[in-house]
């Protein structure tokens, strides 16, 4: 681990992973995600990393290694993937400690993961560092566009949800717990409850540009589906 001093003060210290650490982190995440079939497989993680790399090209002040490490680990203890979040988070922490990563870096990584999700920001928008904003943007971008549609379908199938039921209107959520405890819902509602809102929640200029195109693609898909449902197309 190399500590790089920006020459300003201690609040501007950047912690960097070496390449072998990132390789180990990638392998650790892959073992967790490889068998997932609800839209949170390792292919999702790799796309988030690629999107973050694209955003990083226009955000030179960000800590690239921290961003990429967080991208790899951001879903490793997500409540949608594990029944015991504290236990799984402890497993991730133990892994990072075994890599002898500084506690300050581990704390920032967990702070980003714990505050970046859509459900964590339902009541109020959490304040994230630039590093966190990039990870959040990359993750949200992969929930949009063509792959966002594919992942939404995968998640709905995994949860045995009906794709569309006109008798099930989109829901409003008052908390993270409320959001994750939903039971009687349709897959199409997810577009209205979350995906159509993401465009206006992007942080970086690069992400905003990508989000605009992906948003329009999703809107077209839903409009076409509803027109065909009604026999109007």
mmCIF file of N, CA and C in Angstrom, residues 75-175:
data_model
loop_
_atom_site.group_PDB
_atom_site.id
_atom_site.type_symbol
_atom_site.label_atom_id
_atom_site.label_comp_id
_atom_site.label_asym_id
_atom_site.label_seq_id
_atom_site.Cartn_x
_atom_site.Cartn_y
_atom_site.Cartn_z
ATOM 1 N N UNK A 75 -21.778 -4.625 -3.875
ATOM 2 C CA UNK A 75 -22.953 -5.475 -3.663
ATOM 3 C C UNK A 75 -22.631 -6.736 -2.867
ATOM 4 N N UNK A 76 -21.449 -6.828 -2.306
ATOM 5 C CA UNK A 76 -21.043 -8.078 -1.671
ATOM 6 C C UNK A 76 -21.837 -8.406 -0.413
ATOM 7 N N UNK A 77 -22.406 -7.391 0.235
ATOM 8 C CA UNK A 77 -23.248 -7.688 1.404
ATOM 9 C C UNK A 77 -24.603 -6.985 1.305
ATOM 10 N N UNK A 78 -25.062 -6.812 0.073
ATOM 11 C CA UNK A 78 -26.358 -6.178 -0.167
ATOM 12 C C UNK A 78 -27.488 -7.058 0.367
ATOM 13 N N UNK A 79 -28.522 -6.418 0.919
ATOM 14 C CA UNK A 79 -29.629 -7.182 1.510
ATOM 15 C C UNK A 79 -30.379 -8.029 0.490
ATOM 16 N N UNK A 80 -30.245 -7.697 -0.799
ATOM 17 C CA UNK A 80 -30.905 -8.498 -1.829
ATOM 18 C C UNK A 80 -30.147 -9.788 -2.105
ATOM 19 N N UNK A 81 -28.892 -9.876 -1.640
ATOM 20 C CA UNK A 81 -28.064 -11.030 -1.952
ATOM 21 C C UNK A 81 -27.762 -11.905 -0.747
ATOM 22 N N UNK A 82 -28.018 -11.407 0.452
ATOM 23 C CA UNK A 82 -27.705 -12.186 1.648
ATOM 24 C C UNK A 82 -28.803 -12.036 2.689
ATOM 25 N N UNK A 83 -29.025 -13.082 3.461
ATOM 26 C CA UNK A 83 -30.025 -13.041 4.533
ATOM 27 C C UNK A 83 -29.442 -12.497 5.827
ATOM 28 N N UNK A 84 -28.117 -12.371 5.888
ATOM 29 C CA UNK A 84 -27.451 -11.903 7.109
ATOM 30 C C UNK A 84 -26.430 -10.834 6.732
ATOM 31 N N UNK A 85 -26.910 -9.597 6.616
ATOM 32 C CA UNK A 85 -26.049 -8.493 6.175
ATOM 33 C C UNK A 85 -24.870 -8.271 7.120
ATOM 34 N N UNK A 86 -25.084 -8.179 8.443
ATOM 35 C CA UNK A 86 -23.938 -7.952 9.340
ATOM 36 C C UNK A 86 -22.859 -9.025 9.223
ATOM 37 N N UNK A 87 -23.268 -10.278 9.123
ATOM 38 C CA UNK A 87 -22.300 -11.369 9.010
ATOM 39 C C UNK A 87 -21.513 -11.260 7.710
ATOM 40 N N UNK A 88 -22.207 -10.973 6.616
ATOM 41 C CA UNK A 88 -21.530 -10.872 5.322
ATOM 42 C C UNK A 88 -20.612 -9.646 5.281
ATOM 43 N N UNK A 89 -21.053 -8.542 5.878
ATOM 44 C CA UNK A 89 -20.205 -7.352 5.931
ATOM 45 C C UNK A 89 -18.944 -7.629 6.737
ATOM 46 N N UNK A 90 -19.073 -8.375 7.816
ATOM 47 C CA UNK A 90 -17.910 -8.737 8.624
ATOM 48 C C UNK A 90 -16.933 -9.589 7.827
ATOM 49 N N UNK A 91 -17.471 -10.431 6.965
ATOM 50 C CA UNK A 91 -16.627 -11.256 6.096
ATOM 51 C C UNK A 91 -15.831 -10.374 5.143
ATOM 52 N N UNK A 92 -16.484 -9.362 4.586
ATOM 53 C CA UNK A 92 -15.799 -8.431 3.685
ATOM 54 C C UNK A 92 -14.730 -7.658 4.451
ATOM 55 N N UNK A 93 -15.061 -7.209 5.649
ATOM 56 C CA UNK A 93 -14.101 -6.467 6.474
ATOM 57 C C UNK A 93 -12.887 -7.320 6.807
ATOM 58 N N UNK A 94 -13.128 -8.577 7.145
ATOM 59 C CA UNK A 94 -12.019 -9.478 7.455
ATOM 60 C C UNK A 94 -11.106 -9.651 6.241
ATOM 61 N N UNK A 95 -11.713 -9.803 5.073
ATOM 62 C CA UNK A 95 -10.941 -9.942 3.840
ATOM 63 C C UNK A 95 -10.060 -8.716 3.603
ATOM 64 N N UNK A 96 -10.617 -7.523 3.782
ATOM 65 C CA UNK A 96 -9.855 -6.299 3.569
ATOM 66 C C UNK A 96 -8.744 -6.148 4.607
ATOM 67 N N UNK A 97 -9.028 -6.553 5.820
ATOM 68 C CA UNK A 97 -7.995 -6.506 6.864
ATOM 69 C C UNK A 97 -6.849 -7.459 6.555
ATOM 70 N N UNK A 98 -7.188 -8.609 5.984
ATOM 71 C CA UNK A 98 -6.157 -9.578 5.617
ATOM 72 C C UNK A 98 -5.252 -9.043 4.512
ATOM 73 N N UNK A 99 -5.789 -8.119 3.708
ATOM 74 C CA UNK A 99 -4.975 -7.472 2.670
ATOM 75 C C UNK A 99 -4.110 -6.360 3.255
ATOM 76 N N UNK A 100 -4.264 -6.147 4.563
ATOM 77 C CA UNK A 100 -3.510 -5.113 5.287
ATOM 78 C C UNK A 100 -3.775 -3.715 4.716
ATOM 79 N N UNK A 101 -5.036 -3.470 4.402
ATOM 80 C CA UNK A 101 -5.468 -2.157 3.925
ATOM 81 C C UNK A 101 -5.722 -1.267 5.135
ATOM 82 N N UNK A 102 -5.309 -0.033 5.048
ATOM 83 C CA UNK A 102 -5.436 0.894 6.169
ATOM 84 C C UNK A 102 -6.899 1.069 6.577
ATOM 85 N N UNK A 103 -7.110 1.184 7.881
ATOM 86 C CA UNK A 103 -8.470 1.319 8.417
ATOM 87 C C UNK A 103 -9.202 2.526 7.851
ATOM 88 N N UNK A 104 -8.497 3.637 7.603
ATOM 89 C CA UNK A 104 -9.148 4.829 7.052
ATOM 90 C C UNK A 104 -9.752 4.521 5.685
ATOM 91 N N UNK A 105 -9.023 3.765 4.910
ATOM 92 C CA UNK A 105 -9.515 3.414 3.582
ATOM 93 C C UNK A 105 -10.708 2.475 3.674
ATOM 94 N N UNK A 106 -10.608 1.480 4.556
ATOM 95 C CA UNK A 106 -11.728 0.559 4.740
ATOM 96 C C UNK A 106 -12.972 1.310 5.208
ATOM 97 N N UNK A 107 -12.798 2.247 6.121
ATOM 98 C CA UNK A 107 -13.931 3.031 6.621
ATOM 99 C C UNK A 107 -14.597 3.820 5.492
ATOM 100 N N UNK A 108 -13.776 4.432 4.627
ATOM 101 C CA UNK A 108 -14.356 5.209 3.525
ATOM 102 C C UNK A 108 -15.077 4.296 2.546
ATOM 103 N N UNK A 109 -14.491 3.139 2.263
ATOM 104 C CA UNK A 109 -15.122 2.187 1.353
ATOM 105 C C UNK A 109 -16.486 1.759 1.880
ATOM 106 N N UNK A 110 -16.568 1.408 3.164
ATOM 107 C CA UNK A 110 -17.840 0.997 3.746
ATOM 108 C C UNK A 110 -18.823 2.168 3.832
ATOM 109 N N UNK A 111 -18.320 3.363 4.094
ATOM 110 C CA UNK A 111 -19.194 4.533 4.149
ATOM 111 C C UNK A 111 -19.884 4.734 2.797
ATOM 112 N N UNK A 112 -19.128 4.572 1.714
ATOM 113 C CA UNK A 112 -19.711 4.715 0.381
ATOM 114 C C UNK A 112 -20.779 3.651 0.143
ATOM 115 N N UNK A 113 -20.413 2.392 0.394
ATOM 116 C CA UNK A 113 -21.343 1.297 0.135
ATOM 117 C C UNK A 113 -22.620 1.436 0.966
ATOM 118 N N UNK A 114 -22.485 1.829 2.212
ATOM 119 C CA UNK A 114 -23.635 1.898 3.115
ATOM 120 C C UNK A 114 -24.573 3.071 2.817
ATOM 121 N N UNK A 115 -24.106 4.033 2.013
ATOM 122 C CA UNK A 115 -24.915 5.237 1.779
ATOM 123 C C UNK A 115 -25.221 5.523 0.310
ATOM 124 N N UNK A 116 -24.852 4.634 -0.591
ATOM 125 C CA UNK A 116 -24.972 4.933 -2.017
ATOM 126 C C UNK A 116 -26.256 4.428 -2.665
ATOM 127 N N UNK A 117 -26.930 3.473 -2.054
ATOM 128 C CA UNK A 117 -28.060 2.831 -2.723
ATOM 129 C C UNK A 117 -29.258 3.757 -2.860
ATOM 130 N N UNK A 118 -30.110 3.432 -3.795
ATOM 131 C CA UNK A 118 -31.347 4.190 -4.006
ATOM 132 C C UNK A 118 -32.216 4.158 -2.760
ATOM 133 N N UNK A 119 -32.335 2.968 -2.153
ATOM 134 C CA UNK A 119 -33.199 2.836 -0.981
ATOM 135 C C UNK A 119 -32.662 3.587 0.227
ATOM 136 N N UNK A 120 -31.334 3.731 0.313
ATOM 137 C CA UNK A 120 -30.742 4.476 1.427
ATOM 138 C C UNK A 120 -30.963 5.978 1.304
ATOM 139 N N UNK A 121 -31.365 6.426 0.127
ATOM 140 C CA UNK A 121 -31.549 7.850 -0.128
ATOM 141 C C UNK A 121 -33.009 8.227 -0.357
ATOM 142 N N UNK A 122 -33.912 7.364 0.048
ATOM 143 C CA UNK A 122 -35.335 7.632 -0.166
ATOM 144 C C UNK A 122 -35.821 8.848 0.616
ATOM 145 N N UNK A 123 -35.382 8.976 1.858
ATOM 146 C CA UNK A 123 -35.854 10.063 2.711
ATOM 147 C C UNK A 123 -35.054 11.327 2.494
ATOM 148 N N UNK A 124 -33.746 11.205 2.462
ATOM 149 C CA UNK A 124 -32.890 12.346 2.206
ATOM 150 C C UNK A 124 -31.665 11.883 1.428
ATOM 151 N N UNK A 125 -31.163 12.775 0.598
ATOM 152 C CA UNK A 125 -30.016 12.431 -0.231
ATOM 153 C C UNK A 125 -28.748 12.480 0.611
ATOM 154 N N UNK A 126 -28.055 11.345 0.704
ATOM 155 C CA UNK A 126 -26.848 11.258 1.504
ATOM 156 C C UNK A 126 -25.693 11.996 0.814
ATOM 157 N N UNK A 127 -24.838 12.607 1.611
ATOM 158 C CA UNK A 127 -23.673 13.307 1.091
ATOM 159 C C UNK A 127 -22.531 12.315 0.890
ATOM 160 N N UNK A 128 -22.031 12.218 -0.329
ATOM 161 C CA UNK A 128 -20.929 11.326 -0.656
ATOM 162 C C UNK A 128 -19.742 12.126 -1.162
ATOM 163 N N UNK A 129 -18.553 11.608 -0.923
ATOM 164 C CA UNK A 129 -17.344 12.198 -1.502
ATOM 165 C C UNK A 129 -17.391 12.015 -3.021
ATOM 166 N N UNK A 130 -16.482 12.663 -3.720
ATOM 167 C CA UNK A 130 -16.405 12.480 -5.175
ATOM 168 C C UNK A 130 -16.217 11.004 -5.501
ATOM 169 N N UNK A 131 -15.387 10.311 -4.727
ATOM 170 C CA UNK A 131 -15.190 8.881 -4.962
ATOM 171 C C UNK A 131 -16.519 8.136 -4.861
ATOM 172 N N UNK A 132 -17.287 8.441 -3.834
ATOM 173 C CA UNK A 132 -18.579 7.800 -3.654
ATOM 174 C C UNK A 132 -19.569 8.159 -4.741
ATOM 175 N N UNK A 133 -19.546 9.407 -5.178
ATOM 176 C CA UNK A 133 -20.446 9.842 -6.245
ATOM 177 C C UNK A 133 -20.182 9.082 -7.535
ATOM 178 N N UNK A 134 -18.918 8.811 -7.821
ATOM 179 C CA UNK A 134 -18.573 8.081 -9.044
ATOM 180 C C UNK A 134 -19.066 6.644 -8.967
ATOM 181 N N UNK A 135 -18.860 5.995 -7.824
ATOM 182 C CA UNK A 135 -19.344 4.626 -7.650
ATOM 183 C C UNK A 135 -20.869 4.595 -7.762
ATOM 184 N N UNK A 136 -21.521 5.534 -7.125
ATOM 185 C CA UNK A 136 -22.979 5.606 -7.163
ATOM 186 C C UNK A 136 -23.480 5.816 -8.586
ATOM 187 N N UNK A 137 -22.858 6.736 -9.311
ATOM 188 C CA UNK A 137 -23.256 6.988 -10.702
ATOM 189 C C UNK A 137 -23.091 5.743 -11.560
ATOM 190 N N UNK A 138 -21.960 5.067 -11.420
ATOM 191 C CA UNK A 138 -21.687 3.885 -12.236
ATOM 192 C C UNK A 138 -22.708 2.784 -11.959
ATOM 193 N N UNK A 139 -23.023 2.580 -10.688
ATOM 194 C CA UNK A 139 -24.005 1.557 -10.316
ATOM 195 C C UNK A 139 -25.390 1.913 -10.850
ATOM 196 N N UNK A 140 -25.763 3.166 -10.744
ATOM 197 C CA UNK A 140 -27.085 3.581 -11.214
ATOM 198 C C UNK A 140 -27.183 3.539 -12.732
ATOM 199 N N UNK A 141 -26.108 3.844 -13.410
ATOM 200 C CA UNK A 141 -26.125 3.768 -14.878
ATOM 201 C C UNK A 141 -26.381 2.350 -15.353
ATOM 202 N N UNK A 142 -25.850 1.363 -14.623
ATOM 203 C CA UNK A 142 -26.075 -0.024 -15.050
ATOM 204 C C UNK A 142 -27.479 -0.498 -14.725
ATOM 205 N N UNK A 143 -28.239 0.306 -13.988
ATOM 206 C CA UNK A 143 -29.657 0.010 -13.756
ATOM 207 C C UNK A 143 -30.526 0.646 -14.831
ATOM 208 N N UNK A 144 -29.906 1.320 -15.797
ATOM 209 C CA UNK A 144 -30.635 2.039 -16.836
ATOM 210 C C UNK A 144 -30.322 1.459 -18.216
ATOM 211 N N UNK A 145 -31.083 1.898 -19.224
ATOM 212 C CA UNK A 145 -30.816 1.501 -20.592
ATOM 213 C C UNK A 145 -31.143 0.050 -20.866
ATOM 214 N N UNK A 146 -30.511 -0.511 -21.901
ATOM 215 C CA UNK A 146 -30.796 -1.888 -22.312
ATOM 216 C C UNK A 146 -30.464 -2.886 -21.221
ATOM 217 N N UNK A 147 -29.288 -2.723 -20.609
ATOM 218 C CA UNK A 147 -28.923 -3.657 -19.549
ATOM 219 C C UNK A 147 -29.792 -3.453 -18.315
ATOM 220 N N UNK A 148 -30.232 -2.246 -18.076
ATOM 221 C CA UNK A 148 -31.140 -2.016 -16.965
ATOM 222 C C UNK A 148 -32.440 -2.778 -17.152
ATOM 223 N N UNK A 149 -32.923 -2.825 -18.385
ATOM 224 C CA UNK A 149 -34.138 -3.581 -18.690
ATOM 225 C C UNK A 149 -33.901 -5.071 -18.471
ATOM 226 N N UNK A 150 -32.772 -5.569 -18.983
ATOM 227 C CA UNK A 150 -32.447 -6.985 -18.811
ATOM 228 C C UNK A 150 -32.377 -7.346 -17.334
ATOM 229 N N UNK A 151 -31.684 -6.526 -16.553
ATOM 230 C CA UNK A 151 -31.523 -6.818 -15.130
ATOM 231 C C UNK A 151 -32.866 -6.758 -14.383
ATOM 232 N N UNK A 152 -33.726 -5.838 -14.787
ATOM 233 C CA UNK A 152 -35.052 -5.733 -14.175
ATOM 234 C C UNK A 152 -35.866 -6.986 -14.456
ATOM 235 N N UNK A 153 -35.780 -7.477 -15.681
ATOM 236 C CA UNK A 153 -36.475 -8.717 -16.031
ATOM 237 C C UNK A 153 -35.916 -9.887 -15.234
ATOM 238 N N UNK A 154 -34.582 -9.964 -15.137
ATOM 239 C CA UNK A 154 -33.958 -11.054 -14.387
ATOM 240 C C UNK A 154 -34.408 -11.049 -12.929
ATOM 241 N N UNK A 155 -34.443 -9.871 -12.330
ATOM 242 C CA UNK A 155 -34.828 -9.779 -10.926
ATOM 243 C C UNK A 155 -36.289 -10.184 -10.739
ATOM 244 N N UNK A 156 -37.146 -9.736 -11.647
ATOM 245 C CA UNK A 156 -38.561 -10.090 -11.560
ATOM 246 C C UNK A 156 -38.787 -11.580 -11.691
ATOM 247 N N UNK A 157 -38.075 -12.202 -12.626
ATOM 248 C CA UNK A 157 -38.207 -13.656 -12.795
ATOM 249 C C UNK A 157 -37.718 -14.389 -11.551
ATOM 250 N N UNK A 158 -36.594 -13.944 -11.000
ATOM 251 C CA UNK A 158 -36.028 -14.593 -9.811
ATOM 252 C C UNK A 158 -36.984 -14.504 -8.627
ATOM 253 N N UNK A 159 -37.779 -13.425 -8.566
ATOM 254 C CA UNK A 159 -38.718 -13.220 -7.460
ATOM 255 C C UNK A 159 -40.126 -13.684 -7.806
ATOM 256 N N UNK A 160 -40.273 -14.326 -8.969
ATOM 257 C CA UNK A 160 -41.577 -14.843 -9.414
ATOM 258 C C UNK A 160 -42.647 -13.749 -9.487
ATOM 259 N N UNK A 161 -42.252 -12.581 -9.949
ATOM 260 C CA UNK A 161 -43.197 -11.476 -10.080
ATOM 261 C C UNK A 161 -43.860 -11.482 -11.453
ATOM 262 N N UNK A 162 -45.110 -11.091 -11.468
ATOM 263 C CA UNK A 162 -45.769 -10.854 -12.741
ATOM 264 C C UNK A 162 -45.124 -9.630 -13.379
ATOM 265 N N UNK A 163 -44.991 -9.624 -14.718
ATOM 266 C CA UNK A 163 -44.342 -8.479 -15.334
ATOM 267 C C UNK A 163 -45.234 -7.243 -15.267
ATOM 268 N N UNK A 164 -46.534 -7.415 -15.538
ATOM 269 C CA UNK A 164 -47.430 -6.257 -15.513
ATOM 270 C C UNK A 164 -48.815 -6.685 -15.073
ATOM 271 N N UNK A 165 -49.388 -5.899 -14.204
ATOM 272 C CA UNK A 165 -50.762 -6.095 -13.757
ATOM 273 C C UNK A 165 -51.371 -4.713 -13.590
ATOM 274 N N UNK A 166 -52.339 -4.340 -14.446
ATOM 275 C CA UNK A 166 -52.934 -2.995 -14.357
ATOM 276 C C UNK A 166 -53.629 -2.729 -13.025
ATOM 277 N N UNK A 167 -53.884 -3.772 -12.251
ATOM 278 C CA UNK A 167 -54.513 -3.601 -10.944
ATOM 279 C C UNK A 167 -53.500 -3.356 -9.827
ATOM 280 N N UNK A 168 -52.212 -3.353 -10.191
ATOM 281 C CA UNK A 168 -51.158 -3.087 -9.214
ATOM 282 C C UNK A 168 -50.449 -1.784 -9.590
ATOM 283 N N UNK A 169 -50.871 -0.657 -9.033
ATOM 284 C CA UNK A 169 -50.231 0.619 -9.360
ATOM 285 C C UNK A 169 -48.857 0.717 -8.721
ATOM 286 N N UNK A 170 -47.990 1.580 -9.250
ATOM 287 C CA UNK A 170 -46.676 1.811 -8.619
ATOM 288 C C UNK A 170 -46.845 2.269 -7.182
ATOM 289 N N UNK A 171 -45.865 1.899 -6.345
ATOM 290 C CA UNK A 171 -45.944 2.181 -4.913
ATOM 291 C C UNK A 171 -45.061 3.357 -4.524
ATOM 292 N N UNK A 172 -45.401 3.972 -3.412
ATOM 293 C CA UNK A 172 -44.547 4.990 -2.791
ATOM 294 C C UNK A 172 -43.940 4.379 -1.540
ATOM 295 N N UNK A 173 -42.679 4.737 -1.276
ATOM 296 C CA UNK A 173 -41.976 4.142 -0.145
ATOM 297 C C UNK A 173 -41.549 5.213 0.844
ATOM 298 N N UNK A 174 -41.710 4.890 2.127
ATOM 299 C CA UNK A 174 -41.382 5.850 3.183
ATOM 300 C C UNK A 174 -40.053 5.567 3.864
ATOM 301 N N UNK A 175 -39.439 4.424 3.556
ATOM 302 C CA UNK A 175 -38.181 4.075 4.188
ATOM 303 C C UNK A 175 -37.492 2.975 3.401
#
